C-alpha angles and dihedrals in degrees: 000000000000141000108238115204113229135184107263114249095204141019093254124101097225139049107173092194118034091195094063142345113285093230089066097043138066125233108254093234093171087068101035107036093071092056104038134051124259092251091055091049091052090049091052092049090052089050090053091054093049127089116299092260131030138156114279089193132029090223111097110251093231091059092054100051110150111233107257128210122216123237112284126210086226111083093200091054091049089056091049092048090051091049093047093047099046101033103031108023104034100052089053094050091056119094122248095267092051092047090051089054095054099039106037116088094217090067096045098096092043091057092046093050098039111014113197124214128219127202116225120174106322094331135087120214128196111226115225131175118274132194109212093211099045108026106040119081121229104268102215101049092040094052092041091054091050091049092049091054093043090054098046118125112283091009116169093200106075089109089066092067098088090051092052093047092047093054092048094047103038100029106034097020085227107118118189114280116259092246089054092049090052091049091050091051092051090050090048090054092056092044092047090238100130089127089070091051091051089050089056090049093053090068106034092159088064103036103032091229115125141152096243089092115083094215095051094045094045094047092047097048095044089047091056094054092041091060090056094041094052089053088056090252091296113185097247094045093046093047091051092048091048093050091049091047090053088052090052089048089057092047090054089061092062124090091231088067097041098272130109137141097304126058114236132206110286089007110180089228090066099042115110094220090057099043090041092067092048091051094043094055093044092047095046091051093047094045098044104030109021102050093265089291128131096221094158096045089232095119093054093045093052092041091055091049094047096048089049089051091050091051089059097035117127094209121065120208091252088061093062113110137167112258109260118248118261136187086269093055091112088064111099094230093049092045091049091048090059091071098040097098089056095041090050093050098049096072090047092057094038094049096048093042093055094038090058090051091049100042101035110176090004091065108127116238090002095180091054090047094051092050092046092051092053096042096046093046091053093049095043091052089052093049090048091052090050092052093047091053092049102062092253121231119230088273089051089052087051091056092048091049091051091053093047092047094062114117109249105163 
């Protein structure tokens, strides 16, 4: 069974009989009365005597548009998109009355004999009976399979991600799990598809992806700087990373992402690991590609914010340690988490180190900056030595590469 979208033939939201207008037909009571209650039969008769078109739902059709995927070059993904849209999204975009019609057994024969249509957005769907146990696909494995194909190497379907996330969040009220969102961001980094992630973040109320979550924010910000670092801080790559970081900085000011007028306890905007990446990218660009001059004032602004954050920070550099191995250390997330203290500290050191070179005597809180440079460098060298002696995993190698890639000339 499937709902097939059709071009509406009229401006109304309902056509109770697609074969002909209800006003010119009679309800086939000899087929329906045995399967529906008397009250429902009376309602249907009244519908037949009404105007040829009338609203099946009081919700405006435009407000209930079902998120639509575009055609994919992958046939398997097209089938999954169709299944997700018609069997997972659509039932959850219907109102309660419409859902009762398709799911309740007492209406089954009525729908088979006289299938109604409902207009949603600029599409018209025929409602047919559904058995929740037999006809609906398992959500998690179906969505996971679609995501895996979308994120394959050389995939042309990354742009479909916001549509998928919107249907899950708004329709099913089942946004992607945080671990899945983090995995998607990591995949986007390697596929150079961070633009799609930022698009999802611009409408958190639709996609369910926001920067309130430490894991999402951390993975995103580190991913931005990683793209520039792996291109050896090339001008184009660094400029792109800096522009995207500035966009994230603006998003962090909004209430949807945990910001607002007033700073809160443990506010991301005052956390060294967050501000450190903003400063690092601004400083690398100025040092490497703008003659070591802070023409925009961005380096000084971020340097002042970061040194102020460090002055109030509850964790000193000597307190940074690699996360100890656990029984779950084979898990990718746990293994990656082992290096996070080091990965988070590298941009702090790198940003302040370059900012001091660029700003000289104009460096804000210079004494704090000088101490931070020395303390962080000492601790990061120790963490690097610990990783090197421990047969580092690929994520450990990633942390070592990030430390070695810092500009020191």
